[in-house]
Amino acid sequence: MMIRISKIILCGLLLGVWQAAVIAQEPTLHSLPKGMWLKSLAEQQAVKPDQISKGNVAAPLEATMTSLNSQNFPFIFMNVAVSAEGQPLGRLTQSNFIIFENGALQSDYFNVIPPEISGGVRLADIVFVMDNSQSMNNEIDAVSSNVLNFVNGLSASGVDFALGLCRFGQNENFGNPIIEENGNLTTDADYFKNAVWRRNYAIGGIEPGYYAIAQSAASFGFRPGAQKIFIIITDETPNQGETTQAQALTLLQNNAITLFALTFPDFFSDFDPLTTATNGRYFDIFSAFDEILKHITSQISNSYVVSYRSSNPVLDGTLRTVVVRVTYDGDAATATGSYIPGAAPAIHRTAATLALHDQAWPQGSNLLIEAEIVDNAAPPVQEARVYYKRTDEAAYSSSVMTPHSGNLYRGSIPSSVALSPGVDYYLMASDGVTTSSDPKTNPASNPHQIAILPNVAPSITHTPVTRLTPGAPIVVTAGIYDRTNFLSSAKLFYRQTGQLLYQQQEMSFNSGEQYSAAIPADYAALAGVDYYLAAEDNFGVSSTHGSADQPHQIMPGNDLPFQGDHEVYFYPNPYNPFTGPGTFRYTSRFSPQVTIKLFDAANIWIRTILAGAQGAGDFNLSATWDGSTGRGEIVGNGVYFYVIESSSGARAMGKIAVLR
């Protein structure tokens, strides 16, 4: 996945002039300054003499895109830090932000989460790249103590984090990088501290730091939507392997990874080009870790999480330029990044492999795992593996998946592993730049599972819910039973469409085999809801209905009796309230009272417009909106939803992008 992130500072602009410029000439990839992607952060932050406002005091509005994650394409997630007069600016709302992709305004599922909201919306994947050479013997104990304190501090920060470790410089593997846990990150802080981190030991000589950074970037599987952070800890120059500084930087940038370096002052210059270009920083290896923790957690927590669904959802393998424009108090700033959809390997198990989950298999079965693995941009897939273990074991083994016709890859789970109660497995594929997994998130902790006789996986019978009423709880029911022994849990997982993390709750037993649970009313928004069910038996073998990667989707009902596909709409769209009222057009075959309700992206009511009763059979009826709330205030920039409802119970919905 190729990603570039950069920043331009625009300040001292009159808001009206800037708005006109946005409408008249939105920059595209070809109109951006040549070489912008390669400019250092310091160059991009340089304040020009004309960037003066507010009484000749330098007070630029600055916006920095610290990460861009397209793993959930067509949903795109970014972290954008905003400051004014050099201080973090955390009181902006969605109306202060506008997004363009390749020059096109992006309004679908556009959302901005401010810095003060952390739980469930901020993901940080943090990898420690740790020097295990003999020269670290004097520092490793102190460093280990600081790292463990760092992890404890993360646990208290409210950030949803996952941790990984790459060791290098040890005698084992001739000092070359060792990617722990097969490149899987763990969300279990205690497991990381007590198991993964304890694998560090100082004995070795060669310390290829650049190589370790590059291998880590290409080998770890990151969570969709997560901010990616590397922390390299070393006491020697990193230029001791075949990987150059430039190659390491390219892999960091292609994967949108921010690098922090802890090293001796003598080697600051070796890391400065990497930390500067990736919005990171270097520290003295003996620095107090509370300072480092404060800086890193501040970068994670003091940014806006900005997301949208691309208006071009095609995995075409071409570069997309994303421009985030921020306005505040008459000033404006632009943060720019890019990505290539389909550049990372995409893994899709075949129908034959999915069918393995439809039954329990005899012990000793040879299980053939097949998947279509597609990479839509160079380089091509270089390696694919299936990782497997017995359900009641801890450690995974792996085998190579070999390419066959087209994009088909095959790998086998040995018959010696197919023992009761079941087999756990997941897939990983790499193109040498990016690694993908199936499942996409925490595959080692949440693997695919196949039951092995005499155990049989739980059975789930469920008719998916497809429609919701905004603001009303959604009741989900299912028939669930276990024919071997007993169920240990039955759970409902849910999230608003476009969000990253699922919430979960236990389903209640009703009677017979019937279980139920309700998705809370505040999740039943106009954006829709994703959900799936999971049932686990007393042996730890699970069945699912839907999945985290392929959930069931519930959308608001849209049952106004149309005369055609385009009979309910608002224009102009995008809409600028200062140019005059906008118009709703709709058609009704009946003669009901019609109301139009407006909501913001957070599902908060803005205003209700009464359109009055209409005669039966009327067409091309209309109502107007001047961009004001129920209090008479003009709404800010952003995406707004409207619901047209009739007294007969029919309804239709749509979206309006307000661009003032």
XYZ file of C-alpha atoms in Angstrom:
660
model
C 0.000 0.000 0.000
C 1.618 3.223 -1.085
C 0.935 6.218 1.102
C 2.480 9.671 1.201
C 1.702 12.304 3.798
C 2.641 15.944 3.697
C 1.506 19.341 4.928
C 1.069 22.857 3.552
C 0.447 25.849 5.788
C -1.978 28.483 4.577
C -2.598 31.352 6.935
C -3.670 34.956 7.037
C -6.255 34.271 4.357
C -9.622 35.927 4.292
C -12.177 33.162 4.603
C -14.291 34.420 1.747
C -11.320 34.526 -0.616
C -10.342 31.008 0.378
C -13.869 29.705 -0.168
C -13.935 31.152 -3.635
C -10.580 29.566 -4.384
C -11.803 26.153 -3.227
C -14.776 26.300 -5.538
C -12.872 27.765 -8.463
C -9.734 25.650 -8.416
C -9.381 22.585 -6.236
C -5.815 21.203 -6.555
C -5.289 17.855 -8.196
C -2.252 15.609 -8.217
C -0.902 17.372 -11.290
C -1.346 20.877 -9.885
C 0.475 20.155 -6.621
C 4.043 21.492 -6.428
C 6.579 19.135 -7.961
C 8.345 17.041 -5.359
C 5.852 17.875 -2.613
C 5.735 14.258 -1.462
C 9.473 14.320 -0.752
C 9.643 17.581 1.176
C 10.723 17.269 4.770
C 8.324 18.259 7.511
C 10.629 21.122 8.470
C 10.451 22.522 4.942
C 6.695 22.180 4.861
C 6.332 23.954 8.198
C 8.517 26.903 7.284
C 6.535 30.132 7.809
C 6.884 32.591 4.971
C 7.216 36.357 5.579
C 3.698 36.941 4.279
C 2.204 34.434 6.700
C 1.431 37.150 9.239
C -1.921 37.925 10.765
C -3.555 39.382 13.853
C -1.457 42.486 14.379
C 1.762 41.324 12.685
C 2.085 38.400 15.088
C 3.039 35.114 13.428
C -0.027 32.966 14.047
C -0.409 30.419 11.262
C -3.077 27.784 11.378
C -1.284 24.489 10.842
C -2.704 21.109 9.847
C -0.594 17.952 9.753
C -1.803 14.596 8.483
C 0.063 12.267 10.827
C -1.413 9.086 9.353
C -3.576 7.836 6.497
C -4.965 4.302 6.541
C -6.796 2.806 3.559
C -6.930 -0.839 4.724
C -10.724 -0.603 5.093
C -11.128 0.812 1.572
C -13.405 2.365 0.431
C -13.419 3.766 3.985
C -10.393 6.017 4.567
C -9.163 7.004 8.042
C -6.748 9.824 8.859
C -5.274 11.458 11.935
C -4.990 15.218 11.482
C -3.280 17.428 14.071
C -4.331 21.096 14.062
C -2.578 23.958 15.872
C -2.905 27.738 16.045
C -0.072 29.971 17.186
C 1.941 26.833 17.865
C -0.609 25.405 20.326
C -2.868 22.371 19.746
C -6.346 23.393 18.651
C -8.843 20.887 19.971
C -12.177 22.696 19.840
C -12.962 22.394 16.144
C -16.028 20.610 14.804
C -16.797 18.803 11.597
C -17.882 22.114 10.066
C -14.223 23.236 10.141
C -13.124 20.387 7.845
C -13.590 19.585 4.148
C -12.115 16.602 2.259
C -11.283 16.223 -1.419
C -10.019 13.097 -3.176
C -8.457 13.686 -6.580
C -10.277 17.024 -6.619
C -13.733 15.585 -5.836
C -15.523 16.642 -2.652
C -15.983 13.667 -0.316
C -19.228 13.696 1.665
C -20.166 10.020 1.994
C -19.762 8.896 5.631
C -17.648 11.997 6.236
C -16.919 12.181 9.954
C -14.603 14.131 12.263
C -13.909 12.950 15.824
C -12.323 15.603 18.069
C -9.297 14.972 20.313
C -11.269 14.760 23.549
C -12.971 11.548 22.374
C -10.654 8.554 22.653
C -12.319 5.294 23.641
C -13.272 3.052 20.735
C -12.251 5.448 17.972
C -8.458 5.806 18.245
C -6.352 2.847 17.254
C -2.559 2.875 17.609
C -0.372 -0.019 16.440
C 3.031 0.322 18.100
C 6.054 -1.799 17.171
C 9.279 -1.754 19.187
C 12.370 -2.325 17.052
C 14.857 -3.405 19.726
C 18.638 -3.707 19.475
C 19.722 -6.979 21.130
C 23.473 -6.618 20.529
C 26.092 -7.112 23.227
C 26.727 -3.365 23.481
C 23.162 -2.908 24.763
C 23.979 -4.991 27.842
C 24.477 -1.885 29.995
C 21.242 -0.278 28.835
C 18.798 -3.114 28.303
C 17.612 -3.396 31.906
C 16.914 0.325 32.187
C 15.309 0.377 28.735
C 13.140 -2.640 29.589
C 11.917 -0.989 32.774
C 11.052 2.167 30.845
C 9.272 0.253 28.085
C 7.125 -1.620 30.604
C 6.222 1.672 32.272
C 5.429 3.050 28.821
C 3.017 0.172 28.165
C 1.386 0.701 31.556
C 0.946 4.367 30.680
C -0.659 3.453 27.363
C -3.156 1.268 29.175
C -4.292 4.309 31.153
C -4.439 6.647 28.125
C -7.770 5.519 26.688
C -6.158 4.666 23.335
C -6.950 1.259 21.821
C -3.444 -0.046 21.160
C -1.763 -3.176 19.841
C 1.913 -3.984 20.375
C 4.609 -5.808 18.446
C 8.334 -6.530 18.707
C 11.153 -6.853 16.204
C 14.549 -7.888 17.620
C 17.814 -7.331 15.774
C 21.543 -7.457 16.536
C 21.438 -10.807 18.402
C 23.634 -13.764 17.496
C 20.535 -15.662 16.512
C 19.768 -15.149 12.823
C 23.200 -13.486 12.412
C 21.913 -10.207 13.788
C 19.180 -9.939 11.158
C 15.671 -8.931 12.238
C 13.443 -11.427 14.033
C 9.761 -10.548 13.677
C 8.082 -11.855 16.803
C 4.634 -13.488 16.833
C 4.772 -14.038 13.055
C 4.154 -10.330 12.561
C 0.957 -10.336 14.625
C 0.319 -7.534 17.082
C -1.201 -8.216 20.475
C -3.785 -6.136 22.294
C -2.970 -7.969 25.542
C -0.584 -5.665 27.429
C 0.224 -8.300 30.049
C 1.090 -10.884 27.405
C 3.360 -8.393 25.677
C 5.144 -7.447 28.898
C 5.460 -10.940 30.360
C 6.017 -13.032 27.238
C 6.928 -11.089 24.096
C 9.204 -8.426 25.605
C 11.090 -10.983 27.715
C 12.537 -12.484 24.533
C 15.004 -9.586 24.380
C 18.547 -10.412 25.428
C 21.812 -8.566 24.764
C 24.214 -10.905 22.966
C 25.423 -10.174 19.439
C 27.465 -7.786 17.344
C 25.931 -6.640 14.041
C 23.131 -4.047 14.362
C 21.354 -3.464 11.008
C 18.851 -0.867 12.253
C 17.696 0.326 8.819
C 17.140 -3.283 7.759
C 15.123 -3.951 10.926
C 12.925 -0.920 10.238
C 12.343 -1.989 6.635
C 11.576 -5.612 7.509
C 9.208 -4.569 10.277
C 7.322 -2.230 7.943
C 6.907 -4.998 5.370
C 6.190 -7.884 7.757
C 3.810 -6.755 10.491
C 0.084 -6.989 9.917
C -1.556 -3.742 11.018
C -5.160 -3.192 12.000
C -7.417 -1.345 9.553
C -7.743 2.310 10.518
C -4.876 2.262 13.023
C -2.191 4.900 13.422
C 1.132 3.087 12.985
C 4.122 3.921 15.183
C 7.610 2.409 15.316
C 9.996 2.981 18.229
C 13.552 1.903 17.467
C 15.916 1.549 20.438
C 19.624 1.187 19.623
C 23.061 2.370 20.727
C 24.809 2.012 17.347
C 24.594 3.406 13.843
C 21.744 1.720 11.943
C 23.708 1.615 8.694
C 25.138 -1.887 9.209
C 23.113 -3.934 6.742
C 22.184 -3.980 3.088
C 19.212 -1.647 3.545
C 19.946 2.032 2.994
C 18.439 4.977 4.810
C 16.447 5.878 1.694
C 15.037 2.361 1.379
C 13.975 2.334 5.022
C 12.296 5.725 4.574
C 10.400 4.530 1.507
C 8.935 1.554 3.381
C 7.977 3.757 6.330
C 6.215 6.218 4.048
C 4.548 3.549 1.902
C 2.971 2.141 5.048
C 2.260 5.539 6.701
C 4.408 4.691 9.740
C 5.668 7.332 12.166
C 9.173 6.604 13.497
C 10.523 7.533 16.917
C 14.178 6.772 17.627
C 15.875 6.294 21.004
C 19.608 6.339 20.515
C 22.858 8.078 21.475
C 23.240 11.735 20.399
C 26.088 10.660 18.090
C 23.512 8.875 15.904
C 20.742 11.473 15.850
C 21.780 12.458 12.331
C 21.294 8.850 11.136
C 17.654 8.942 12.194
C 16.732 12.587 11.701
C 15.753 12.205 7.990
C 13.431 9.313 8.929
C 11.823 10.821 12.015
C 11.370 14.233 10.389
C 9.810 12.894 7.188
C 7.379 10.662 9.098
C 6.289 13.247 11.711
C 8.259 11.485 14.457
C 11.122 12.522 16.700
C 14.390 11.224 18.142
C 15.343 11.052 21.825
C 18.404 10.279 23.904
C 18.262 6.602 24.828
C 18.521 7.569 28.493
C 15.692 10.107 28.306
C 12.963 9.780 30.874
C 10.290 7.645 29.281
C 7.554 9.788 30.761
C 8.637 12.523 28.331
C 8.561 10.085 25.431
C 5.232 8.644 26.537
C 3.780 12.132 26.837
C 4.956 13.078 23.345
C 3.735 9.904 21.630
C 0.394 9.689 23.430
C -0.107 13.392 22.737
C 0.424 12.791 19.025
C -2.108 9.960 19.116
C -4.679 11.627 21.369
C -4.427 15.277 20.294
C -5.412 14.706 16.690
C -8.720 14.645 14.881
C -9.803 11.295 13.467
C -11.106 12.180 10.011
C -12.803 9.559 7.880
C -14.918 9.174 4.758
C -15.985 6.629 2.159
C -14.393 7.228 -1.208
C -16.730 8.305 -3.976
C -14.656 6.051 -6.251
C -14.882 2.610 -4.570
C -12.999 0.767 -7.339
C -9.747 -1.039 -6.477
C -8.025 0.396 -9.530
C -4.427 0.473 -8.263
C -4.004 4.174 -9.114
C -2.728 6.953 -6.882
C -5.393 8.959 -5.024
C -4.538 12.371 -3.558
C -6.426 13.326 -0.392
C -6.667 16.979 0.630
C -8.058 17.943 4.050
C -8.864 21.662 4.356
C -9.263 23.176 7.797
C -10.624 26.656 8.537
C -10.622 28.561 11.815
C -11.067 32.229 12.705
C -10.462 33.440 9.150
C -7.374 31.294 8.574
C -7.069 28.075 6.591
C -4.637 25.166 6.428
C -4.321 22.170 4.153
C -3.022 18.693 4.989
C -2.307 16.398 2.053
C -1.750 12.664 1.712
C -2.133 9.923 -0.848
C -2.841 6.219 -1.151
C -3.230 3.508 -3.778
C -6.353 1.346 -3.354
C -5.591 -2.314 -3.887
C -1.840 -1.925 -3.435
C -1.799 -4.367 -0.502
C -2.560 -8.063 -1.056
C -6.268 -8.833 -0.677
C -7.086 -12.316 0.627
C -10.414 -14.015 -0.118
C -10.970 -17.632 0.864
C -12.631 -19.740 -1.815
C -16.093 -21.288 -1.577
C -14.485 -24.701 -1.059
C -12.567 -23.431 1.965
C -15.607 -21.703 3.421
C -17.495 -24.993 3.043
C -15.006 -26.655 5.431
C -16.749 -24.717 8.217
C -20.171 -26.207 7.430
C -19.446 -29.489 9.191
C -17.190 -31.188 11.725
C -14.423 -33.310 10.213
C -13.000 -36.683 11.277
C -9.750 -36.643 13.205
C -6.734 -36.952 10.940
C -8.375 -35.146 8.016
C -6.068 -33.326 5.627
C -7.583 -29.838 5.311
C -6.822 -27.997 2.058
C -7.018 -24.215 2.405
C -7.521 -22.170 -0.762
C -7.658 -18.405 -1.274
C -7.704 -15.895 -4.082
C -4.896 -13.417 -3.305
C -4.909 -10.314 -5.479
C -2.459 -7.403 -5.553
C -3.623 -4.627 -7.885
C -0.375 -2.644 -7.864
C 3.303 -3.521 -8.094
C 5.075 -5.322 -6.538
C 3.148 -8.598 -6.846
C 2.517 -11.108 -4.085
C 5.809 -12.632 -2.959
C 4.713 -15.052 -0.253
C 1.545 -16.460 1.264
C 1.272 -18.709 4.315
C -1.375 -20.529 6.287
C -0.798 -20.547 10.044
C -2.484 -23.337 12.028
C -2.726 -25.040 15.410
C -5.005 -27.221 17.451
C -7.606 -25.135 19.232
C -6.334 -26.241 22.653
C -2.683 -25.414 21.856
C -0.890 -22.058 22.084
C 1.720 -21.966 19.315
C 1.049 -21.763 15.587
C 2.966 -23.574 12.861
C 2.826 -22.559 9.204
C 3.116 -23.841 5.677
C 3.662 -22.021 2.406
C 0.678 -21.511 0.153
C 1.690 -22.228 -3.432
C 0.320 -20.335 -6.441
C -1.855 -22.169 -8.939
C -3.946 -20.864 -11.813
C -4.688 -17.148 -11.819
C -4.607 -15.720 -8.299
C -5.378 -19.010 -6.567
C -3.104 -20.104 -3.693
C -3.263 -23.410 -1.839
C -1.841 -24.630 1.450
C -2.535 -27.657 3.625
C -3.114 -28.113 7.323
C -1.415 -31.428 8.203
C -3.579 -34.329 9.297
C -1.598 -34.529 12.541
C -3.099 -31.166 13.556
C -6.690 -32.147 12.789
C -7.525 -33.399 16.266
C -10.522 -32.732 18.478
C -11.842 -30.275 19.521
C -10.817 -28.240 16.456
C -8.298 -26.451 14.254
C -7.511 -22.740 14.341
C -6.005 -21.072 11.272
C -5.383 -17.732 9.582
C -3.724 -16.567 6.356
C -1.014 -13.975 5.693
C 0.313 -12.641 2.377
C 3.080 -10.156 1.613
C 4.265 -8.312 -1.487
C 7.522 -7.256 0.192
C 6.117 -3.831 1.033
C 2.913 -4.601 2.933
C 1.560 -7.648 4.743
C -2.153 -8.518 4.857
C -4.000 -11.111 6.897
C -7.299 -12.972 6.936
C -8.966 -12.252 9.330
C -7.875 -8.625 8.939
C -7.739 -7.794 12.662
C -5.940 -9.777 15.391
C -5.845 -12.986 13.321
C -3.856 -15.021 15.846
C -6.282 -14.136 18.660
C -9.436 -14.396 16.529
C -8.639 -17.083 13.957
C -10.914 -19.057 11.688
C -11.960 -22.335 13.334
C -12.952 -25.777 12.030
C -14.498 -28.326 14.386
C -13.004 -31.833 14.571
C -15.136 -34.822 15.640
C -16.392 -35.868 18.070
C -16.759 -32.140 18.771
C -19.228 -30.204 16.638
C -19.222 -26.405 16.428
C -22.269 -24.482 17.696
C -25.112 -23.970 15.226
C -26.554 -20.498 14.545
C -29.834 -19.999 12.668
C -30.527 -16.356 11.957
C -32.469 -14.184 9.533
C -30.425 -10.978 9.120
C -32.032 -7.686 10.093
C -31.939 -5.330 7.101
C -33.869 -2.181 8.127
C -33.676 0.144 11.096
C -35.603 3.099 12.458
C -33.194 5.892 13.446
C -33.061 6.348 17.202
C -34.828 3.065 18.018
C -33.175 -0.088 19.471
C -32.623 -2.931 17.016
C -33.619 -6.342 18.353
C -31.577 -9.250 16.963
C -32.754 -12.833 17.504
C -31.218 -16.185 16.588
C -31.569 -19.901 17.176
C -28.319 -21.089 18.794
C -27.446 -24.504 20.211
C -24.485 -26.826 20.801
C -25.004 -30.510 20.104
C -21.788 -31.750 21.773
C -21.803 -30.412 25.337
C -22.885 -26.845 25.989
C -22.452 -23.226 24.911
C -20.005 -21.065 26.815
C -21.170 -17.814 25.188
C -23.445 -16.293 22.557
C -22.553 -12.717 21.595
C -23.747 -9.895 19.390
C -21.067 -7.622 17.886
C -22.122 -4.277 16.382
C -20.884 -0.874 15.239
C -22.142 2.050 13.208
C -21.204 1.640 9.553
C -17.923 3.426 8.941
C -16.621 2.950 12.488
C -13.546 0.852 13.284
C -14.303 -1.096 16.435
C -17.185 -3.373 17.319
C -19.030 -3.235 20.610
C -20.242 -6.516 22.053
C -22.848 -7.862 24.418
C -23.989 -11.261 25.612
C -27.200 -12.491 24.045
C -29.969 -13.421 26.459
C -31.445 -16.918 26.489
C -35.188 -16.779 25.882
C -36.491 -20.335 25.536
C -35.698 -23.475 23.610
C -32.814 -22.478 21.329
C -33.770 -18.815 21.043
C -31.396 -16.018 22.045
C -31.767 -12.259 21.625
C -29.967 -8.967 22.170
C -30.647 -5.342 21.257
C -28.344 -2.906 19.493
C -28.695 0.341 21.509
C -30.776 3.162 20.092
C -27.837 5.552 19.834
C -26.173 3.190 17.325
C -29.279 3.111 15.144
C -28.211 6.100 13.076
C -28.775 7.126 9.480
C -25.283 5.887 8.610
C -26.449 2.304 9.187
C -25.226 -0.522 11.429
C -22.834 -3.453 10.902
C -23.239 -6.560 13.058
C -22.474 -10.258 13.366
C -23.128 -13.103 15.817
C -20.651 -15.491 17.460
C -21.302 -18.584 19.574
C -18.551 -20.514 21.369
C -18.708 -23.981 22.890
C -17.083 -25.196 26.091
C -13.988 -26.321 24.111
C -13.351 -22.858 22.701
C -14.570 -23.588 19.155
C -16.755 -20.854 17.666
C -19.260 -20.398 14.876
C -20.260 -17.044 13.433
C -23.139 -15.647 11.425
C -21.593 -12.833 9.451
C -18.086 -11.867 10.529
C -16.006 -8.866 11.537
C -14.729 -8.538 7.963
C -18.053 -9.412 6.279
C -20.769 -8.187 8.664
C -24.490 -8.027 8.131
C -25.587 -4.478 7.327
C -28.734 -2.719 8.519
C -29.800 0.421 6.692
C -32.577 2.942 7.355
C -35.833 2.172 5.584
C -36.511 4.116 2.377
C -40.104 3.421 1.476
C -41.562 6.665 0.152
C -43.498 5.651 -2.987
C -41.248 6.999 -5.727
C -42.155 7.526 -9.360
C -38.525 6.990 -10.369
C -35.018 6.493 -9.057
C -34.280 10.219 -8.811
C -37.594 11.579 -7.561
C -36.338 12.523 -4.076
C -33.331 14.824 -3.953
C -31.941 18.146 -2.750
C -30.214 20.685 -4.971
C -27.756 22.271 -5.333
C -25.602 19.646 -3.678
C -22.953 20.600 -2.444
C -24.868 23.542 -1.037
C -23.666 27.001 0.084
C -26.308 28.670 2.318
C -24.952 32.114 1.431
C -26.038 31.701 -2.201
C -29.737 31.353 -1.321
C -32.157 28.582 -0.313
C -31.742 25.017 -1.503
C -34.662 22.940 -2.717
C -36.028 19.510 -1.806
C -37.858 17.738 -4.626
C -40.030 14.701 -3.999
C -43.050 12.828 -5.297
C -46.007 11.398 -3.376
C -48.755 9.189 -4.745
C -50.947 9.878 -1.718
C -52.111 13.054 0.027
C -50.322 12.966 3.385
C -48.807 15.636 5.605
C -45.114 15.754 4.753
C -42.291 16.722 7.125
C -38.592 17.040 6.398
C -36.227 16.444 9.314
C -32.570 17.474 9.148
C -29.773 15.843 11.197
C -26.016 16.366 11.410
C -23.457 13.580 10.969
C -23.709 12.726 14.684
C -27.446 12.038 14.224
C -28.350 15.194 16.169
C -31.571 16.897 15.072
C -31.014 20.243 13.328
C -34.415 21.361 12.107
C -37.842 20.172 10.984
C -39.544 21.639 7.915
C -43.303 21.226 7.495
C -44.201 20.890 3.846
C -47.955 20.575 4.400
C -50.507 18.258 2.850
C -50.169 17.525 -0.844
C -52.813 16.406 -3.299
C -52.833 12.802 -4.457
C -50.935 12.206 -7.656
C -48.973 15.457 -7.481
C -45.458 15.378 -8.892
C -42.306 17.478 -8.571
C -43.378 18.936 -5.232
C -40.816 20.998 -3.410
C -39.742 22.592 -0.125
C -36.816 24.891 0.601
C -34.097 25.130 3.247
C -31.969 28.215 3.811
C -29.187 26.393 5.679
C -30.374 27.444 9.125
C -30.990 25.434 12.283
C -34.132 25.575 14.367
C -32.519 28.477 16.258
C -31.902 30.441 13.096
C -28.127 29.805 12.994
C -26.465 28.946 9.689
C -24.972 25.443 9.807
C -21.259 24.902 9.266
C -19.458 22.880 6.619
C -20.132 19.167 6.731
C -22.514 16.405 5.771
C -26.164 16.555 6.837
C -28.891 13.942 6.501
C -32.514 14.598 5.674
C -35.518 12.367 6.264
C -38.712 13.060 4.330
C -41.632 11.481 6.191
C -45.317 11.294 5.362
C -48.161 10.934 7.834
C -48.920 7.583 6.214
C -45.578 6.258 7.507
C -43.619 6.372 4.248
C -40.121 7.843 4.309
C -37.095 8.611 2.160
C -33.605 9.754 3.096
C -30.638 11.507 1.574
C -27.514 13.564 2.290
C -26.513 17.172 1.759
C -22.902 18.363 1.665
C -22.730 21.923 2.976
C -19.742 23.833 1.623
C -19.851 27.477 2.641
